[in-house]
Amino acid sequence: QVQLTESGPGLVHPSETLSLTCTVSGFSLTGYSVYWVRQPSGKGLEWMGRMRYNGDTSYNSALKSRLSISRDTSKNQVFLKMNSLQTDDTGTYYCTIGGYWGQGVMVTVSS
Amino acid sequence: DVVLTQTPPTLSATIGQSVSISCRSSQSLLHSNGNTYLHWLLQRPGQSPQLLIYSVSRLESGVPNRFSGSGSGTDFTLKISGVEAEDLGVYYCVQGTHAPYTFGAGTKLELK
């Protein structure tokens, strides 16, 4: 059964680093690429980056300097780290694989 | 980066009406491998997005066949033949041909 679960802190202070985990079941990370997508409240979807099945990464041009995606294939987990968070980074963060989406994790950036 | 322009931004429809959404790309989405990675998603209120159509015209498993996709190169269309109440929400096109991948701004389908 396919399941994706995003986890991480609900609240992050400005200028701090966001760390999120996407735990995948039903797909092998060495066979499929995992994507991170975010959505500011009431707005559209924004593609953040990709962990390819072969370990290569690709990032949104606007976020590239702050963003890092990594993985642990033994745990079937993909990690997102983004530094220097600001209030406009507030929103719901999703991971997706093979057309399946997680429920998302809401992140609020506030002091 | 590739820019996807979706029109219209909002669509009002009655139940049973057929509607179309356009997605125009700033460059061709034909990949060097011969595939075109243009997909359509639906996000219902309060839910995660779900995949409806992938690679222009391939219907995702479990998606009703009143949804169809067409197009090539830079111009693509999603058609709903007979809107049902469960189809309401925001539709997004997304391209996976050129990294970084990009989404359209979305088309909100409402009941008239």
PDB file of C-alpha atoms in Angstrom:
ATOM      1  CA  GLN A   1       0.000   0.000   0.000  1.00  0.00           C
ATOM      2  CA  VAL A   2       1.328   3.413  -0.962  1.00  0.00           C
ATOM      3  CA  GLN A   3       1.685   5.931   1.816  1.00  0.00           C
ATOM      4  CA  LEU A   4       3.591   9.178   2.119  1.00  0.00           C
ATOM      5  CA  THR A   5       3.887  10.961   5.430  1.00  0.00           C
ATOM      6  CA  GLU A   6       5.433  14.383   5.880  1.00  0.00           C
ATOM      7  CA  SER A   7       6.664  15.297   9.339  1.00  0.00           C
ATOM      8  CA  GLY A   8       8.362  18.254  10.902  1.00  0.00           C
ATOM      9  CA  PRO A   9       7.883  21.211  13.226  1.00  0.00           C
ATOM     10  CA  GLY A  10       4.701  23.206  12.858  1.00  0.00           C
ATOM     11  CA  LEU A  11       6.365  26.433  13.932  1.00  0.00           C
ATOM     12  CA  VAL A  12       9.712  27.845  12.872  1.00  0.00           C
ATOM     13  CA  HIS A  13      11.164  31.198  13.888  1.00  0.00           C
ATOM     14  CA  PRO A  14      12.329  33.684  11.256  1.00  0.00           C
ATOM     15  CA  SER A  15      15.919  33.156  10.085  1.00  0.00           C
ATOM     16  CA  GLU A  16      15.921  29.563  11.365  1.00  0.00           C
ATOM     17  CA  THR A  17      16.199  26.338   9.374  1.00  0.00           C
ATOM     18  CA  LEU A  18      13.243  24.142   8.424  1.00  0.00           C
ATOM     19  CA  SER A  19      13.773  20.380   8.479  1.00  0.00           C
ATOM     20  CA  LEU A  20      11.096  18.077   7.060  1.00  0.00           C
ATOM     21  CA  THR A  21      10.971  14.322   6.526  1.00  0.00           C
ATOM     22  CA  CYS A  22       8.958  12.416   3.953  1.00  0.00           C
ATOM     23  CA  THR A  23       8.521   8.754   4.863  1.00  0.00           C
ATOM     24  CA  VAL A  24       7.505   6.581   1.931  1.00  0.00           C
ATOM     25  CA  SER A  25       5.971   3.124   1.863  1.00  0.00           C
ATOM     26  CA  GLY A  26       4.938   1.204  -1.215  1.00  0.00           C
ATOM     27  CA  PHE A  27       7.651   2.672  -3.441  1.00  0.00           C
ATOM     28  CA  SER A  28      11.395   2.179  -3.495  1.00  0.00           C
ATOM     29  CA  LEU A  29      13.386   5.421  -3.490  1.00  0.00           C
ATOM     30  CA  THR A  30      15.919   3.811  -5.820  1.00  0.00           C
ATOM     31  CA  GLY A  31      13.208   3.266  -8.414  1.00  0.00           C
ATOM     32  CA  TYR A  32      11.208   6.484  -8.222  1.00  0.00           C
ATOM     33  CA  SER A  33      11.856  10.176  -7.819  1.00  0.00           C
ATOM     34  CA  VAL A  34      10.420  12.127  -4.878  1.00  0.00           C
ATOM     35  CA  TYR A  35       9.343  15.728  -5.190  1.00  0.00           C
ATOM     36  CA  TRP A  36       8.718  18.457  -2.651  1.00  0.00           C
ATOM     37  CA  VAL A  37       5.941  20.965  -3.352  1.00  0.00           C
ATOM     38  CA  ARG A  38       4.684  23.769  -1.154  1.00  0.00           C
ATOM     39  CA  GLN A  39       1.564  25.882  -1.033  1.00  0.00           C
ATOM     40  CA  PRO A  40       1.221  29.208   0.771  1.00  0.00           C
ATOM     41  CA  SER A  41      -2.184  29.482   2.420  1.00  0.00           C
ATOM     42  CA  GLY A  42      -4.837  30.319  -0.167  1.00  0.00           C
ATOM     43  CA  LYS A  43      -2.355  30.279  -3.036  1.00  0.00           C
ATOM     44  CA  GLY A  44      -1.111  27.962  -5.734  1.00  0.00           C
ATOM     45  CA  LEU A  45       1.391  25.124  -5.802  1.00  0.00           C
ATOM     46  CA  GLU A  46       5.117  25.761  -5.991  1.00  0.00           C
ATOM     47  CA  TRP A  47       7.584  23.080  -7.077  1.00  0.00           C
ATOM     48  CA  MET A  48      10.515  23.109  -4.683  1.00  0.00           C
ATOM     49  CA  GLY A  49      12.817  20.314  -5.719  1.00  0.00           C
ATOM     50  CA  ARG A  50      13.416  16.696  -6.560  1.00  0.00           C
ATOM     51  CA  MET A  51      15.377  13.737  -5.265  1.00  0.00           C
ATOM     52  CA  ARG A  52      15.821  11.578  -8.314  1.00  0.00           C
ATOM     53  CA  TYR A  53      15.819   7.765  -8.087  1.00  0.00           C
ATOM     54  CA  ASN A  54      19.581   7.743  -8.772  1.00  0.00           C
ATOM     55  CA  GLY A  55      20.349  10.261  -6.030  1.00  0.00           C
ATOM     56  CA  ASP A  56      20.584  13.355  -8.239  1.00  0.00           C
ATOM     57  CA  THR A  57      18.823  16.503  -7.047  1.00  0.00           C
ATOM     58  CA  SER A  58      17.222  19.473  -8.780  1.00  0.00           C
ATOM     59  CA  TYR A  59      15.926  22.658  -7.187  1.00  0.00           C
ATOM     60  CA  ASN A  60      13.594  25.573  -7.837  1.00  0.00           C
ATOM     61  CA  SER A  61      15.767  28.395  -9.106  1.00  0.00           C
ATOM     62  CA  ALA A  62      14.358  30.867  -6.581  1.00  0.00           C
ATOM     63  CA  LEU A  63      15.014  28.557  -3.608  1.00  0.00           C
ATOM     64  CA  LYS A  64      18.239  26.909  -4.705  1.00  0.00           C
ATOM     65  CA  SER A  65      20.529  28.948  -2.457  1.00  0.00           C
ATOM     66  CA  ARG A  66      18.547  27.997   0.690  1.00  0.00           C
ATOM     67  CA  LEU A  67      17.367  24.483  -0.088  1.00  0.00           C
ATOM     68  CA  SER A  68      18.838  21.012   0.282  1.00  0.00           C
ATOM     69  CA  ILE A  69      17.191  17.634  -0.357  1.00  0.00           C
ATOM     70  CA  SER A  70      18.733  14.350   0.758  1.00  0.00           C
ATOM     71  CA  ARG A  71      17.617  10.801   1.487  1.00  0.00           C
ATOM     72  CA  ASP A  72      18.151   7.645   3.492  1.00  0.00           C
ATOM     73  CA  THR A  73      17.248   4.726   1.257  1.00  0.00           C
ATOM     74  CA  SER A  74      17.540   2.227   4.113  1.00  0.00           C
ATOM     75  CA  LYS A  75      14.686   4.003   5.873  1.00  0.00           C
ATOM     76  CA  ASN A  76      12.858   4.999   2.685  1.00  0.00           C
ATOM     77  CA  GLN A  77      12.948   8.628   3.785  1.00  0.00           C
ATOM     78  CA  VAL A  78      13.608  11.876   1.949  1.00  0.00           C
ATOM     79  CA  PHE A  79      14.641  15.013   3.793  1.00  0.00           C
ATOM     80  CA  LEU A  80      14.161  18.693   3.045  1.00  0.00           C
ATOM     81  CA  LYS A  81      16.217  21.402   4.700  1.00  0.00           C
ATOM     82  CA  MET A  82      15.685  25.067   3.977  1.00  0.00           C
ATOM     83  CA  ASN A  83      17.513  27.830   5.803  1.00  0.00           C
ATOM     84  CA  SER A  84      16.914  31.527   6.453  1.00  0.00           C
ATOM     85  CA  LEU A  85      13.162  31.093   6.711  1.00  0.00           C
ATOM     86  CA  GLN A  86      10.922  34.148   6.420  1.00  0.00           C
ATOM     87  CA  THR A  87       7.206  34.683   6.964  1.00  0.00           C
ATOM     88  CA  ASP A  88       6.425  34.144   3.280  1.00  0.00           C
ATOM     89  CA  ASP A  89       7.723  30.579   3.647  1.00  0.00           C
ATOM     90  CA  THR A  90       4.601  29.846   5.695  1.00  0.00           C
ATOM     91  CA  GLY A  91       2.378  27.247   4.081  1.00  0.00           C
ATOM     92  CA  THR A  92       1.719  23.550   3.571  1.00  0.00           C
ATOM     93  CA  TYR A  93       4.602  21.378   2.409  1.00  0.00           C
ATOM     94  CA  TYR A  94       3.927  18.195   0.447  1.00  0.00           C
ATOM     95  CA  CYS A  95       6.016  15.322  -0.819  1.00  0.00           C
ATOM     96  CA  THR A  96       4.898  13.344  -3.837  1.00  0.00           C
ATOM     97  CA  ILE A  97       6.024  10.192  -5.638  1.00  0.00           C
ATOM     98  CA  GLY A  98       4.642   8.309  -8.621  1.00  0.00           C
ATOM     99  CA  GLY A  99       1.537  10.491  -8.720  1.00  0.00           C
ATOM    100  CA  TYR A 100       0.769   9.944  -5.026  1.00  0.00           C
ATOM    101  CA  TRP A 101       0.738  12.823  -2.552  1.00  0.00           C
ATOM    102  CA  GLY A 102       1.098  13.020   1.176  1.00  0.00           C
ATOM    103  CA  GLN A 103      -1.369  14.867   3.384  1.00  0.00           C
ATOM    104  CA  GLY A 104       1.069  17.713   3.764  1.00  0.00           C
ATOM    105  CA  VAL A 105       2.519  19.394   6.824  1.00  0.00           C
ATOM    106  CA  MET A 106       1.592  22.936   7.767  1.00  0.00           C
ATOM    107  CA  VAL A 107       4.584  25.131   8.596  1.00  0.00           C
ATOM    108  CA  THR A 108       4.211  28.560  10.158  1.00  0.00           C
ATOM    109  CA  VAL A 109       7.127  30.963  10.250  1.00  0.00           C
ATOM    110  CA  SER A 110       6.610  33.385  13.099  1.00  0.00           C
ATOM    111  CA  SER A 111       8.423  34.868  16.045  1.00  0.00           C
TER     112      SER A 111
ATOM    113  CA  ASP B   1      12.504  28.288 -16.163  1.00  0.00           C
ATOM    114  CA  VAL B   2       9.414  27.151 -18.066  1.00  0.00           C
ATOM    115  CA  VAL B   3       6.333  29.292 -17.483  1.00  0.00           C
ATOM    116  CA  LEU B   4       2.934  27.628 -17.705  1.00  0.00           C
ATOM    117  CA  THR B   5       0.001  29.946 -18.355  1.00  0.00           C
ATOM    118  CA  GLN B   6      -3.399  28.553 -17.430  1.00  0.00           C
ATOM    119  CA  THR B   7      -6.663  30.013 -18.650  1.00  0.00           C
ATOM    120  CA  PRO B   8      -9.189  30.853 -17.502  1.00  0.00           C
ATOM    121  CA  PRO B   9      -8.261  31.531 -13.867  1.00  0.00           C
ATOM    122  CA  THR B  10     -11.853  30.871 -12.841  1.00  0.00           C
ATOM    123  CA  LEU B  11     -14.510  28.763 -14.522  1.00  0.00           C
ATOM    124  CA  SER B  12     -18.195  28.693 -13.591  1.00  0.00           C
ATOM    125  CA  ALA B  13     -20.147  25.688 -14.727  1.00  0.00           C
ATOM    126  CA  THR B  14     -23.466  23.954 -14.194  1.00  0.00           C
ATOM    127  CA  ILE B  15     -23.710  20.267 -13.468  1.00  0.00           C
ATOM    128  CA  GLY B  16     -23.551  18.373 -16.731  1.00  0.00           C
ATOM    129  CA  GLN B  17     -21.836  21.153 -18.644  1.00  0.00           C
ATOM    130  CA  SER B  18     -18.644  20.403 -20.557  1.00  0.00           C
ATOM    131  CA  VAL B  19     -15.679  22.695 -19.884  1.00  0.00           C
ATOM    132  CA  SER B  20     -12.087  23.090 -21.016  1.00  0.00           C
ATOM    133  CA  ILE B  21      -8.964  24.496 -19.385  1.00  0.00           C
ATOM    134  CA  SER B  22      -5.960  25.639 -21.364  1.00  0.00           C
ATOM    135  CA  CYS B  23      -2.314  25.371 -20.355  1.00  0.00           C
ATOM    136  CA  ARG B  24       0.232  27.111 -22.541  1.00  0.00           C
ATOM    137  CA  SER B  25       3.976  26.640 -22.055  1.00  0.00           C
ATOM    138  CA  SER B  26       6.741  29.154 -22.711  1.00  0.00           C
ATOM    139  CA  GLN B  27       8.708  26.413 -24.487  1.00  0.00           C
ATOM    140  CA  SER B  28       8.044  23.039 -26.012  1.00  0.00           C
ATOM    141  CA  LEU B  29       7.452  20.257 -23.497  1.00  0.00           C
ATOM    142  CA  LEU B  30       8.558  17.527 -25.885  1.00  0.00           C
ATOM    143  CA  HIS B  31      11.418  15.752 -24.142  1.00  0.00           C
ATOM    144  CA  SER B  32      14.438  14.496 -26.066  1.00  0.00           C
ATOM    145  CA  ASN B  33      13.237  10.960 -25.312  1.00  0.00           C
ATOM    146  CA  GLY B  34      10.045  11.595 -27.305  1.00  0.00           C
ATOM    147  CA  ASN B  35       7.721  11.880 -24.300  1.00  0.00           C
ATOM    148  CA  THR B  36       5.835  14.991 -23.229  1.00  0.00           C
ATOM    149  CA  TYR B  37       5.648  15.393 -19.482  1.00  0.00           C
ATOM    150  CA  LEU B  38       2.623  17.602 -19.026  1.00  0.00           C
ATOM    151  CA  HIS B  39       0.263  16.508 -16.279  1.00  0.00           C
ATOM    152  CA  TRP B  40      -3.007  17.696 -14.748  1.00  0.00           C
ATOM    153  CA  LEU B  41      -3.895  17.741 -11.060  1.00  0.00           C
ATOM    154  CA  LEU B  42      -7.074  18.512  -9.134  1.00  0.00           C
ATOM    155  CA  GLN B  43      -7.019  19.934  -5.638  1.00  0.00           C
ATOM    156  CA  ARG B  44     -10.379  19.758  -3.929  1.00  0.00           C
ATOM    157  CA  PRO B  45     -10.994  22.149  -1.015  1.00  0.00           C
ATOM    158  CA  GLY B  46      -9.035  21.115   2.041  1.00  0.00           C
ATOM    159  CA  GLN B  47      -7.371  18.176   0.296  1.00  0.00           C
ATOM    160  CA  SER B  48      -4.002  17.305  -1.187  1.00  0.00           C
ATOM    161  CA  PRO B  49      -3.687  17.503  -4.952  1.00  0.00           C
ATOM    162  CA  GLN B  50      -4.475  14.351  -6.904  1.00  0.00           C
ATOM    163  CA  LEU B  51      -3.171  13.284 -10.285  1.00  0.00           C
ATOM    164  CA  LEU B  52      -5.831  13.163 -12.995  1.00  0.00           C
ATOM    165  CA  ILE B  53      -3.919  12.905 -16.261  1.00  0.00           C
ATOM    166  CA  TYR B  54      -0.236  12.310 -16.962  1.00  0.00           C
ATOM    167  CA  SER B  55       1.844  12.697 -20.081  1.00  0.00           C
ATOM    168  CA  VAL B  56      -0.756  14.871 -21.799  1.00  0.00           C
ATOM    169  CA  SER B  57      -3.541  12.355 -22.249  1.00  0.00           C
ATOM    170  CA  ARG B  58      -3.086   9.277 -20.058  1.00  0.00           C
ATOM    171  CA  LEU B  59      -5.830   8.865 -17.507  1.00  0.00           C
ATOM    172  CA  GLU B  60      -4.611   7.997 -14.013  1.00  0.00           C
ATOM    173  CA  SER B  61      -6.086   4.800 -12.608  1.00  0.00           C
ATOM    174  CA  GLY B  62      -9.443   5.378 -10.935  1.00  0.00           C
ATOM    175  CA  VAL B  63     -10.085   8.743 -12.594  1.00  0.00           C
ATOM    176  CA  PRO B  64     -13.448   8.970 -14.392  1.00  0.00           C
ATOM    177  CA  ASN B  65     -13.270   8.988 -18.167  1.00  0.00           C
ATOM    178  CA  ARG B  66     -15.181  12.268 -18.380  1.00  0.00           C
ATOM    179  CA  PHE B  67     -11.701  13.777 -17.932  1.00  0.00           C
ATOM    180  CA  SER B  68      -9.520  13.930 -21.006  1.00  0.00           C
ATOM    181  CA  GLY B  69      -6.308  15.671 -21.982  1.00  0.00           C
ATOM    182  CA  SER B  70      -4.909  16.689 -25.323  1.00  0.00           C
ATOM    183  CA  GLY B  71      -2.254  18.851 -26.894  1.00  0.00           C
ATOM    184  CA  SER B  72       1.348  18.876 -27.956  1.00  0.00           C
ATOM    185  CA  GLY B  73       4.398  21.100 -27.946  1.00  0.00           C
ATOM    186  CA  THR B  74       3.337  24.209 -26.053  1.00  0.00           C
ATOM    187  CA  ASP B  75      -0.473  24.041 -26.027  1.00  0.00           C
ATOM    188  CA  PHE B  76      -2.474  21.659 -23.888  1.00  0.00           C
ATOM    189  CA  THR B  77      -6.100  21.264 -22.862  1.00  0.00           C
ATOM    190  CA  LEU B  78      -7.966  19.493 -20.102  1.00  0.00           C
ATOM    191  CA  LYS B  79     -11.600  18.766 -20.872  1.00  0.00           C
ATOM    192  CA  ILE B  80     -14.338  17.670 -18.510  1.00  0.00           C
ATOM    193  CA  SER B  81     -17.259  16.187 -20.414  1.00  0.00           C
ATOM    194  CA  GLY B  82     -20.165  16.666 -18.065  1.00  0.00           C
ATOM    195  CA  VAL B  83     -19.107  18.368 -14.833  1.00  0.00           C
ATOM    196  CA  GLU B  84     -20.165  16.660 -11.612  1.00  0.00           C
ATOM    197  CA  ALA B  85     -20.276  18.215  -8.148  1.00  0.00           C
ATOM    198  CA  GLU B  86     -17.187  16.275  -7.045  1.00  0.00           C
ATOM    199  CA  ASP B  87     -15.143  17.963  -9.802  1.00  0.00           C
ATOM    200  CA  LEU B  88     -15.159  21.330  -8.065  1.00  0.00           C
ATOM    201  CA  GLY B  89     -11.794  22.624  -6.937  1.00  0.00           C
ATOM    202  CA  VAL B  90      -8.600  23.995  -8.447  1.00  0.00           C
ATOM    203  CA  TYR B  91      -6.978  22.402 -11.479  1.00  0.00           C
ATOM    204  CA  TYR B  92      -3.250  22.709 -12.079  1.00  0.00           C
ATOM    205  CA  CYS B  93      -1.073  21.787 -14.998  1.00  0.00           C
ATOM    206  CA  VAL B  94       2.525  20.846 -14.199  1.00  0.00           C
ATOM    207  CA  GLN B  95       5.461  20.165 -16.480  1.00  0.00           C
ATOM    208  CA  GLY B  96       8.140  17.588 -15.807  1.00  0.00           C
ATOM    209  CA  THR B  97      10.112  17.909 -19.025  1.00  0.00           C
ATOM    210  CA  HIS B  98      12.508  20.711 -18.089  1.00  0.00           C
ATOM    211  CA  ALA B  99      14.072  20.971 -14.629  1.00  0.00           C
ATOM    212  CA  PRO B 100      13.201  22.829 -12.525  1.00  0.00           C
ATOM    213  CA  TYR B 101       9.648  21.632 -12.951  1.00  0.00           C
ATOM    214  CA  THR B 102       6.880  24.234 -12.776  1.00  0.00           C
ATOM    215  CA  PHE B 103       3.156  24.544 -12.121  1.00  0.00           C
ATOM    216  CA  GLY B 104       0.525  26.669 -13.743  1.00  0.00           C
ATOM    217  CA  ALA B 105      -1.230  29.183 -11.499  1.00  0.00           C
ATOM    218  CA  GLY B 106      -4.385  27.088 -11.356  1.00  0.00           C
ATOM    219  CA  THR B 107      -7.978  27.268 -12.599  1.00  0.00           C
ATOM    220  CA  LYS B 108     -10.738  27.304 -10.039  1.00  0.00           C
ATOM    221  CA  LEU B 109     -13.848  25.431 -11.119  1.00  0.00           C
ATOM    222  CA  GLU B 110     -16.997  26.690  -9.399  1.00  0.00           C
ATOM    223  CA  LEU B 111     -20.666  25.924  -9.619  1.00  0.00           C
ATOM    224  CA  LYS B 112     -22.713  28.512 -11.492  1.00  0.00           C
TER     225      LYS B 112
END
